[in-house]
CSV table of C-alpha atoms in Angstrom, one decimal:
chain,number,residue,atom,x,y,z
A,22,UNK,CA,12.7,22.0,26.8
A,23,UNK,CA,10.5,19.9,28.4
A,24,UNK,CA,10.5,15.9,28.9
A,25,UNK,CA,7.8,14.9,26.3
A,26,UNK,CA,7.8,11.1,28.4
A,27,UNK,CA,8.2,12.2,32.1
A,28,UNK,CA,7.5,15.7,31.9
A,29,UNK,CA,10.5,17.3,34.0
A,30,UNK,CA,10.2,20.9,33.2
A,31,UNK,CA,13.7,21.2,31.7
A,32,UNK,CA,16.1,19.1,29.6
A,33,UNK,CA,19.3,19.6,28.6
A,34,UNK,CA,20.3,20.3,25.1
A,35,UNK,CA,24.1,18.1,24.3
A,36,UNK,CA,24.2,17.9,20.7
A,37,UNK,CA,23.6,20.0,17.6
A,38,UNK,CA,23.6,18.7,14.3
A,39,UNK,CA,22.6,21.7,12.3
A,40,UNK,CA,19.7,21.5,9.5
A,41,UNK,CA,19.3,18.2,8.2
A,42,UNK,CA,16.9,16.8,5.4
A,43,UNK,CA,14.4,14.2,5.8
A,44,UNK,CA,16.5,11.0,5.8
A,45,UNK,CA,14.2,9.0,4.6
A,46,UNK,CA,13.2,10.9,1.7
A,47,UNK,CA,15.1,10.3,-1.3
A,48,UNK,CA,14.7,12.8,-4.5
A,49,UNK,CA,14.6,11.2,-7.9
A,50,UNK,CA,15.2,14.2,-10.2
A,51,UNK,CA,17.1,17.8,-9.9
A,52,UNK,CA,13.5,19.3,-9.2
A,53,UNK,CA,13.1,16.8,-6.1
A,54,UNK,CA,16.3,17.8,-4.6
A,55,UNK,CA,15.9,21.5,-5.4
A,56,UNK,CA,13.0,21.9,-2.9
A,57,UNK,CA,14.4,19.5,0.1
A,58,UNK,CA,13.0,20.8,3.3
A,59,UNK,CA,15.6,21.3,6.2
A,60,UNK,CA,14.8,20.8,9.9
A,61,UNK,CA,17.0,21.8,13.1
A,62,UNK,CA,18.1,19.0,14.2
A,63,UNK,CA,19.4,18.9,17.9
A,64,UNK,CA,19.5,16.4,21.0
A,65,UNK,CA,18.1,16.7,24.6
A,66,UNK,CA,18.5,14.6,27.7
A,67,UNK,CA,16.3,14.3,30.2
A,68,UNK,CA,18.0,13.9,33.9
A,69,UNK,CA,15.1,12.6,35.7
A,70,UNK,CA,14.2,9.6,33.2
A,71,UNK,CA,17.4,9.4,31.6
A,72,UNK,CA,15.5,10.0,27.9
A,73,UNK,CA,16.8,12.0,25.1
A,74,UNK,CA,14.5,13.6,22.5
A,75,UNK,CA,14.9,15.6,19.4
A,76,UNK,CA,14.0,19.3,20.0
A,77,UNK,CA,11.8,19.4,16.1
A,78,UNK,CA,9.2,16.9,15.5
A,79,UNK,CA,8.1,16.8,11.8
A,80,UNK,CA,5.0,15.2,11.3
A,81,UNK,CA,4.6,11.6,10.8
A,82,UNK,CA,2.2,11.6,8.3
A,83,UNK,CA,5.0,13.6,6.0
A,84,UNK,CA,7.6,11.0,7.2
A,85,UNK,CA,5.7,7.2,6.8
A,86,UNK,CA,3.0,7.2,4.1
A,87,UNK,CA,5.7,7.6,1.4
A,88,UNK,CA,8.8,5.5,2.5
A,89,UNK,CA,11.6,3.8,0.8
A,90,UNK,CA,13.0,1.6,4.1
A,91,UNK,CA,13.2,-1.9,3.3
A,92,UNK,CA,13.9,-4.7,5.8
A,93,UNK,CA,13.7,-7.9,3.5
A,94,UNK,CA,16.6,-6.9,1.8
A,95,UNK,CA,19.4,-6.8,4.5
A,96,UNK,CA,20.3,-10.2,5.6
A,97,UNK,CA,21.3,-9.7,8.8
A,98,UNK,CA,17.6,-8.2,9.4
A,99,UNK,CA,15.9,-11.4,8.1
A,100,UNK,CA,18.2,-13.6,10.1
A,101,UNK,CA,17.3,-11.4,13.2
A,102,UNK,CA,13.5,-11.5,12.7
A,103,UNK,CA,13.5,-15.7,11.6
A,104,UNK,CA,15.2,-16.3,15.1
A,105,UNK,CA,12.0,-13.7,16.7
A,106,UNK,CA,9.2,-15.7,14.7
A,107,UNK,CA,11.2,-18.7,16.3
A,108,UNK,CA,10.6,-17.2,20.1
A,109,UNK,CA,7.0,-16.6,19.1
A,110,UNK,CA,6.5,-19.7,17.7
A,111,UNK,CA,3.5,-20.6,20.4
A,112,UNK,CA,2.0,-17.6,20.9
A,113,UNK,CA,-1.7,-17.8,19.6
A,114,UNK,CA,-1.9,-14.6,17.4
A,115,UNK,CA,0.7,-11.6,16.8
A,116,UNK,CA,0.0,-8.5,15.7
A,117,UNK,CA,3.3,-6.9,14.3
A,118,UNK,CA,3.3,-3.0,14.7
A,119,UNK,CA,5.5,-1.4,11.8
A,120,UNK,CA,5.8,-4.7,9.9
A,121,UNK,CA,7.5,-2.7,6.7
A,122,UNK,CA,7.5,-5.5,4.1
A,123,UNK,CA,6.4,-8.7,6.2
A,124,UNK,CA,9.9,-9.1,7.4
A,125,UNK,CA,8.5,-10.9,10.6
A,126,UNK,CA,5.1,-11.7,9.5
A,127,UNK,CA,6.8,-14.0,6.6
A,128,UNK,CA,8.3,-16.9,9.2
A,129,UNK,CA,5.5,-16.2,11.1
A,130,UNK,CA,3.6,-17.6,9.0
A,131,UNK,CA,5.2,-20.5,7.6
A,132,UNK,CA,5.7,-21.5,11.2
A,133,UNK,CA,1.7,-21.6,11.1
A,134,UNK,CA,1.1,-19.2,14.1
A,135,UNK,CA,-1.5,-16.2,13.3
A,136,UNK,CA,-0.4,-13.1,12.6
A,137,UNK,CA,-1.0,-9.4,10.9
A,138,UNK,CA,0.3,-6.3,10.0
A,139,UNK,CA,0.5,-2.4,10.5
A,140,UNK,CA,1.8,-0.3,8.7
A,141,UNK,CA,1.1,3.6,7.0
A,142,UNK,CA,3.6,3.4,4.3
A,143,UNK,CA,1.3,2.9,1.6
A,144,UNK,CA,4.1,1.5,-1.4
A,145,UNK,CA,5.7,-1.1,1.2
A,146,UNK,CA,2.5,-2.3,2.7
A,147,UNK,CA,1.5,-3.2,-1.1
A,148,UNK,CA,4.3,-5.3,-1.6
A,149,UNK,CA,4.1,-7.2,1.7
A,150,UNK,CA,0.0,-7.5,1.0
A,151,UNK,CA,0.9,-8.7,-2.0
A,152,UNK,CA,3.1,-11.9,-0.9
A,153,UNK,CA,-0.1,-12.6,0.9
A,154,UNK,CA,1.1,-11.4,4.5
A,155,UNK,CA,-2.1,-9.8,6.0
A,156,UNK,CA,-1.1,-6.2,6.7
A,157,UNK,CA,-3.4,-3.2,7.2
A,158,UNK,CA,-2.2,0.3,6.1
A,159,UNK,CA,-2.8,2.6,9.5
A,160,UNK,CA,-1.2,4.4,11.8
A,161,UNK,CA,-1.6,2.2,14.7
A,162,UNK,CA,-4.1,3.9,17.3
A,163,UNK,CA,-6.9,2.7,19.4
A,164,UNK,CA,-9.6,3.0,16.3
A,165,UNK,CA,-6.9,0.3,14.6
A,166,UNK,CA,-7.1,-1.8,17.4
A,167,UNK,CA,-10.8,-1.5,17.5
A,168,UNK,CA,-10.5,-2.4,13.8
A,169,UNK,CA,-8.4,-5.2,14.3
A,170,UNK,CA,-10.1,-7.0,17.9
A,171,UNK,CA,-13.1,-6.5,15.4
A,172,UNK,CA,-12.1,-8.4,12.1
A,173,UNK,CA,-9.3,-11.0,14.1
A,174,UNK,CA,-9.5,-10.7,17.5
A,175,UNK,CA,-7.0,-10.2,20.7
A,176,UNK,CA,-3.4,-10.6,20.3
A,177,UNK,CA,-1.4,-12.6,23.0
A,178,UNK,CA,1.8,-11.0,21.8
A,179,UNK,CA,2.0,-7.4,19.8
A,180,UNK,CA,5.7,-6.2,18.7
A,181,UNK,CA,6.9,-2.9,17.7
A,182,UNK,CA,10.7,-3.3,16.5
A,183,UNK,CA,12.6,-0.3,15.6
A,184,UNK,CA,9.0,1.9,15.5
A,185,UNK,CA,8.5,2.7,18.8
A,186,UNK,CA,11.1,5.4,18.7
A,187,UNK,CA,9.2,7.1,15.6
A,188,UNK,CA,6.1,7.7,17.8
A,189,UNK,CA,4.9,11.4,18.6
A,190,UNK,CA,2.7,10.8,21.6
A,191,UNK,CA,4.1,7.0,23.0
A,192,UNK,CA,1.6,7.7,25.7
A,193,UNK,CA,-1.2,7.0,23.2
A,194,UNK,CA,0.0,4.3,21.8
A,195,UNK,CA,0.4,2.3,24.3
A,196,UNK,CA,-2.6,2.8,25.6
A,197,UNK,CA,-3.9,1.5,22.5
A,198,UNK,CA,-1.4,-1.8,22.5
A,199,UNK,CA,-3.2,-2.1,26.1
A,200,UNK,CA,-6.6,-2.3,25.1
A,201,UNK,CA,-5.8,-4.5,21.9
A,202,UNK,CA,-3.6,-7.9,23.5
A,203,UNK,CA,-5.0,-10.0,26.1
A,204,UNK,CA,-5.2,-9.3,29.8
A,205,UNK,CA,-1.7,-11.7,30.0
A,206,UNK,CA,-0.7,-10.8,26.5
A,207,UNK,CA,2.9,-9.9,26.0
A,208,UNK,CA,4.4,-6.7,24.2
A,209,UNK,CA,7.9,-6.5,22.7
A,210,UNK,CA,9.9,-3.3,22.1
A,211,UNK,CA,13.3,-3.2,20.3
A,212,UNK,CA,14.6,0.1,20.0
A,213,UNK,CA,17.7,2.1,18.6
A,214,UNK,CA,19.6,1.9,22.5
A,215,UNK,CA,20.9,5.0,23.9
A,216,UNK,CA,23.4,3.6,25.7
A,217,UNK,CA,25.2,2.1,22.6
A,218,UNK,CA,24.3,5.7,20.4
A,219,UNK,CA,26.3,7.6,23.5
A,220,UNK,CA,28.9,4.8,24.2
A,221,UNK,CA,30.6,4.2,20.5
A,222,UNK,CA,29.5,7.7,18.7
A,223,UNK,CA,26.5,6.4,16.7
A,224,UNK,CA,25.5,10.1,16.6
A,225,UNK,CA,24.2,9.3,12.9
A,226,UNK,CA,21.9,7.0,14.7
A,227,UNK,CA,20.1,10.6,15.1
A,228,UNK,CA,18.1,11.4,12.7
A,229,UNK,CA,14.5,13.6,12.0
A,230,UNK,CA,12.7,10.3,11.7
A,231,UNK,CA,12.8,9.1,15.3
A,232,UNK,CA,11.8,11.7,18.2
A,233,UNK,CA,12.5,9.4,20.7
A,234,UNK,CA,16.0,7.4,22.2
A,235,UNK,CA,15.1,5.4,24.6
A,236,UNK,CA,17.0,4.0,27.9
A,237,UNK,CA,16.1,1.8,30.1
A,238,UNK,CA,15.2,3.7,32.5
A,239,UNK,CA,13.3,6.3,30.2
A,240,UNK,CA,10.8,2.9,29.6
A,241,UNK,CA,10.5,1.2,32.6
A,242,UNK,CA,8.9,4.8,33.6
A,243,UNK,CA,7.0,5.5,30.6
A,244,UNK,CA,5.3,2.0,31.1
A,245,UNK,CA,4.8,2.6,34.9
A,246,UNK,CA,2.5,5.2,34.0
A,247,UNK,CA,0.5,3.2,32.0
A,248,UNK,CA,0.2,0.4,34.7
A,249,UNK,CA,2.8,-2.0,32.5
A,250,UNK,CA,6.0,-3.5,33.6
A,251,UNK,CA,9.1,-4.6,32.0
A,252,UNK,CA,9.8,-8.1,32.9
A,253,UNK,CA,12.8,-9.0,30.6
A,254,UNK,CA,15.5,-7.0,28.6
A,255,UNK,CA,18.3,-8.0,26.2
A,256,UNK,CA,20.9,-6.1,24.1
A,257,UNK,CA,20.5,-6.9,20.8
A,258,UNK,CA,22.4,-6.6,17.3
A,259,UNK,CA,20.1,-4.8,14.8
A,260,UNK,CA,20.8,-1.5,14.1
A,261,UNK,CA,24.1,-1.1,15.9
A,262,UNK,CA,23.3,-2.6,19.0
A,263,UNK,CA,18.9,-2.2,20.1
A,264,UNK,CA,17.8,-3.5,23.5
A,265,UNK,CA,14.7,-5.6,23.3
A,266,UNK,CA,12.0,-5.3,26.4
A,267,UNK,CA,8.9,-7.8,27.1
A,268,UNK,CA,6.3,-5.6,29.0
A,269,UNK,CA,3.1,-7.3,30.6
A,270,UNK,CA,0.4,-5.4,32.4
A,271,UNK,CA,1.5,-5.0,36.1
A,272,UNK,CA,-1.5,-7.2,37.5
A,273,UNK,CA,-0.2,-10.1,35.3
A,274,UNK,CA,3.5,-10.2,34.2
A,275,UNK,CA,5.9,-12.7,35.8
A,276,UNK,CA,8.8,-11.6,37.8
A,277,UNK,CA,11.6,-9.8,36.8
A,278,UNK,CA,14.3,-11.1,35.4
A,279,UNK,CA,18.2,-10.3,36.3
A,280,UNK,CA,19.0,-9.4,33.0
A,281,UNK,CA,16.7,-6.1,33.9
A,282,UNK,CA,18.3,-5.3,36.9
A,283,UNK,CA,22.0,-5.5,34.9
A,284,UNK,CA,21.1,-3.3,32.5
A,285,UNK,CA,19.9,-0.7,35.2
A,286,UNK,CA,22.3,-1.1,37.3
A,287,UNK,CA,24.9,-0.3,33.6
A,288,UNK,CA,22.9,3.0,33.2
A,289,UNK,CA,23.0,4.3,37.1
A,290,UNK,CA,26.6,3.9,36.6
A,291,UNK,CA,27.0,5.7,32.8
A,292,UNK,CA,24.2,7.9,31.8
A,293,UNK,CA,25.2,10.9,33.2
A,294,UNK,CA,26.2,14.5,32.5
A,295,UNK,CA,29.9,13.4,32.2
A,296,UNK,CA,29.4,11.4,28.8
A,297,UNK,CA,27.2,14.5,27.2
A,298,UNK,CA,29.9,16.9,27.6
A,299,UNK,CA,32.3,15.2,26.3
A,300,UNK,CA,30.1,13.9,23.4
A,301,UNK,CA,30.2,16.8,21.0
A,302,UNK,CA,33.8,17.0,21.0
A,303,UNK,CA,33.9,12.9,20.3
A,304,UNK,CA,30.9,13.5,17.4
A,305,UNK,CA,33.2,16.7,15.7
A,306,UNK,CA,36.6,14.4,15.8
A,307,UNK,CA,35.4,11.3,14.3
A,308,UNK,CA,33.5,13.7,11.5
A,309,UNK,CA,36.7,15.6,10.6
A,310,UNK,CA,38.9,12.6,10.4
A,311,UNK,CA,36.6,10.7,8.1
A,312,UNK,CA,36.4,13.5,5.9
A,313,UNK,CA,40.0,14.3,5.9
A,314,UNK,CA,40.4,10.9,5.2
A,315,UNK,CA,37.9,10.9,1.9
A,316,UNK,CA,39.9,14.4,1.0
A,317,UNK,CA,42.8,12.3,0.9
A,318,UNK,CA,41.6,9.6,-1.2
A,319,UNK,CA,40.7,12.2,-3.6
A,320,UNK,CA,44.1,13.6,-3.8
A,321,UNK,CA,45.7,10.0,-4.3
A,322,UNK,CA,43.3,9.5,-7.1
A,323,UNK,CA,41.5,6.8,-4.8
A,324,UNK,CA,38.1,6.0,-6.2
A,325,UNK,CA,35.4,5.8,-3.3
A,326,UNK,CA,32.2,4.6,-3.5
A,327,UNK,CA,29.4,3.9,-0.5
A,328,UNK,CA,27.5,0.4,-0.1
A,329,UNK,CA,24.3,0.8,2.0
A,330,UNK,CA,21.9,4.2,1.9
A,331,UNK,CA,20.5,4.1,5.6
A,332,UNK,CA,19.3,6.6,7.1
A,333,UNK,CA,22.1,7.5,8.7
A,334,UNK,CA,24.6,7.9,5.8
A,335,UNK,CA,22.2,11.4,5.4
A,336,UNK,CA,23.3,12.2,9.5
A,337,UNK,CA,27.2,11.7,8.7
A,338,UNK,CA,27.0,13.3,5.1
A,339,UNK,CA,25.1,16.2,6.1
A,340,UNK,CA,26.4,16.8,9.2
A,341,UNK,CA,30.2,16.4,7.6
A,342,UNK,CA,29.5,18.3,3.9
A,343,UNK,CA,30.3,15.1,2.1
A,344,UNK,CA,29.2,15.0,-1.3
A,345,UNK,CA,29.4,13.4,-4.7
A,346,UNK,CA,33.1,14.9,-4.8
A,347,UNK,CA,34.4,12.8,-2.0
A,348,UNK,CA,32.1,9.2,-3.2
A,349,UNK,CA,31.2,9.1,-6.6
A,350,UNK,CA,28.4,7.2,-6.1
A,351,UNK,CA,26.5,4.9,-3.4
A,352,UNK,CA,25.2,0.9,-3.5
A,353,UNK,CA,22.2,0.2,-2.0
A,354,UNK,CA,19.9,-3.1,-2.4
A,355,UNK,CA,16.9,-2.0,-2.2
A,356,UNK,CA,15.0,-1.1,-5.8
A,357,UNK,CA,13.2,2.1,-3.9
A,358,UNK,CA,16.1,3.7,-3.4
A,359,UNK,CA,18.0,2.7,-6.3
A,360,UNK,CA,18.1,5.7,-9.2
A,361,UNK,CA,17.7,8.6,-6.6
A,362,UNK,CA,20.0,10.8,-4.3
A,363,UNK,CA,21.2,10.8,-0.9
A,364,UNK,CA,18.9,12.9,0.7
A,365,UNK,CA,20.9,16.6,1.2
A,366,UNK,CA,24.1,16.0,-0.1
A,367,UNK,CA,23.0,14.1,-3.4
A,368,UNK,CA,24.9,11.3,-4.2
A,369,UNK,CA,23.9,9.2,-6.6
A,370,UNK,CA,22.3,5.7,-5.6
A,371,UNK,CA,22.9,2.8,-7.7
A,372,UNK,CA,22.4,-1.5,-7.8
A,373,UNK,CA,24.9,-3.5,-7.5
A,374,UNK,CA,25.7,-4.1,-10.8
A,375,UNK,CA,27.2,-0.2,-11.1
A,376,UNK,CA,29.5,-1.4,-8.4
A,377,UNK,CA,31.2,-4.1,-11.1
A,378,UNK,CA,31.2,-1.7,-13.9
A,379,UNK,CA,33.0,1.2,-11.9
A,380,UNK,CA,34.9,-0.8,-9.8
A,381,UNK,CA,35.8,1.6,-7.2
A,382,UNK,CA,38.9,1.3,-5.0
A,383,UNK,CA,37.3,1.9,-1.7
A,384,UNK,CA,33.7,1.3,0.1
A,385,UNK,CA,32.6,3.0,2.6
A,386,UNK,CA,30.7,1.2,4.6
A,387,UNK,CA,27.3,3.2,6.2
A,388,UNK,CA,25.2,-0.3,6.7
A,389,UNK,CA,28.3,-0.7,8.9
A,390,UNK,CA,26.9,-3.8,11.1
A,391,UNK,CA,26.4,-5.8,8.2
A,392,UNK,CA,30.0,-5.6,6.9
A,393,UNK,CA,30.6,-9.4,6.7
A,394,UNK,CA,27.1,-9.8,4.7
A,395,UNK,CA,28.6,-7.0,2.2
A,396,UNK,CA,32.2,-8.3,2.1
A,397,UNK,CA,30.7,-11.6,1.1
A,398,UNK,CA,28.3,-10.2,-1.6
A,399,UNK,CA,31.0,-8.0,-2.8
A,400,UNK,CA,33.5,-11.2,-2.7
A,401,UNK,CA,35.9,-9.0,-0.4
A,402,UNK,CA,37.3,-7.8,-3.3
A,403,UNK,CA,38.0,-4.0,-1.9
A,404,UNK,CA,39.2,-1.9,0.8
A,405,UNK,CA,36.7,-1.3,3.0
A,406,UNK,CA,36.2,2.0,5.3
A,407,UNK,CA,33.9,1.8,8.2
A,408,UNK,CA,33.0,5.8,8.6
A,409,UNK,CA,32.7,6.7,12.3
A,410,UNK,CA,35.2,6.6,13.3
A,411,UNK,CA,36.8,6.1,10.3
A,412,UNK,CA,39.1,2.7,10.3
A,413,UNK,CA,40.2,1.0,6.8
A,414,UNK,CA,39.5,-3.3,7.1
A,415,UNK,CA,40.5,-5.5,3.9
């Protein structure tokens, strides 16, 4: 298969992760569920830029205009994006690309600084729209940045967090983020990191929705070819550890800061052909031991329930055959997702207050990076299981 960023004729395939569902597609009824589509899902790397790509892309249209993904209600998320508004607090006008429910555009705009929207999930653009945070409901292209240089002008900063991996052709886009910000303008990336995904087993970081899993290297060459440079980098927390890249066109961005050159240097040393071979064996262990472990609640007459319905609880549960037989049901606190199934595998998805009335001996814990945010809401009043690789905290 080929390199859909760098185009090296042949990539190789390390990971296979048999037909998954749509993981952001929760059914509501026994109807919805009945006609679930399933996809291949498998992994390739790419030697030459150091990317990995899915080998199915399903369209995107399918994936985003219906979507049940809400930042606002995970703390750990606001927090993330109050401290980014904070960075950006003198930049002139932002457009935010992928701004979900105004997550960002919200302290944005009570720190007065100019900013917009985009976003093609019709349901979640409504409710940021709204709160009265400005967000047009597009795919982002170069017609939307017409559209927008048009109504509001040129953004001197335009972010893309945890969207840029979704895109089919990246090529377009940022062509289009080129011709929309300012000659000097600034563009922020954070994306899912591959390094992290490969280094600590987040294989249920893999998923149908996002095509792309990006290094370092695999962006510093897909912005070369656009005539953009990355001038800063910086691991960050959300979603289990994202790296976060300024990019400015060649002609006007700063110099490079040393923080780029670590993180390079980190990847020459561990992307490699070593760590895929031995990833599969690492993905299959930490998946048999978490179900063993579940089968074994079951047989002590443990109750087990799930808090957090990401998108990667449909990965894990797919991928691992865990149903409602092994956790009854599953928390999550967003009202989208509450009163349907996990996509696949079907297990029921409830509010909070379900969690008081059952009172279940064990969480597992799939929004696993915000433990201490659901240990305090839950008044650490369980056993908690983090699920890959499964380890019991209390």
């Amino acid at each position: 298969m080929q390199c859909l960023l760098c185009h090296h004729p042949e990539t190789v395939e390390f990971l296979n992760l048999g037909r998954q569902p749509l993981a952001n597609k929760y059914p509501a009824t026994e109807e919805a569920y009945a006609i679930e589509d399933f996809f291949p899902l498998t992994t390739h790397f790419c030697p030459q830029c150091k990317n990995v790509q899915l080998g199915t892309v399903v369209s995107r249209a399918r994936m985003f205009e219906d979507y049940y993904y809400l930042s606002s209600v995970n703390p750990g998320l606001v927090r993330h994006f109050a401290q980014l508004a904070e960075e950006l607090s003198q930049a002139k006008f932002v457009v935010d690309i992928g701004s979900n429910d105004g997550i960002l555009l919200r302290p944005l705009k009570n720190l007065g600084v100019k900013a917009i929207g985009v976003d093609p999930s019709i349901n979640v653009s409504k409710i940021a729209n709204d709160a009265g945070l400005t967000t047009l409901v597009a795919f982002f292209d170069g017609a939307t940045a017409e559209e927008i240089k048009a109504q509001y002008g040129n953004p001197d900063v335009v972010v893309a967090s945890s969207i840029f991996t979704h895109l089919e052709n990246p090529h377009q886009f940022i062509e289009a983020v080129k011709s929309l910000m300012t000659e000097d303008g600034r563009f922020i990336v954070e994306v899912e990191y591959i390094g992290n995904i490969l280094k600590n087993i987040q294989f249920e970081r893999f998923y149908l929705d996002r095509i792309f899993y990006y290094s370092l290297s695999s962006l510093t060459a897909l912005f070369a070819a656009h005539g953009m440079r990355i001038v800063d980098a910086a691991h960050i927390e959300p979603h289990g550890g994202s790296l976060r890249v300024t990019v400015c066109n060649a002609a006007s961005g700063g110099a490079q800061s040393e923080r780029v050159r670590a993180i390079a240097e980190e990847e020459e040393r561990s992307l490699n052909r070593t760590m895929l071979e031995e990833y599969t064996g690492r993905v299959d262990a930490a998946v048999s031991a978490l179900k063993e472990r579940l089968v074994q609640y079951r047989r002590d007459t443990i109750m087990v329930a799930g808090y957090g319905a990401p998108a990667r609880l449909s990965t894990i549960c797919n991928y691992g055959n865990i149903g409602p037989s092994l956790i009854s049901f599953v928390v999550d606190d967003s009202p989208l997702k509450q009163g349907r199934f996990t996509p696949g595998t079907h297990i029921p998805i409830v509010p909070y207050q379900h969690l008081k009335e059952q009172k279940p001996d064990v969480l597992v814990v799939f929004a696993y990076e915000y433990l201490d945010d659901i240990r305090e809401k839950t008044d650490n009043g369980f056993r908690y299981l983090l699920p890959i690789p499964p380890r019991e905290v209390q």
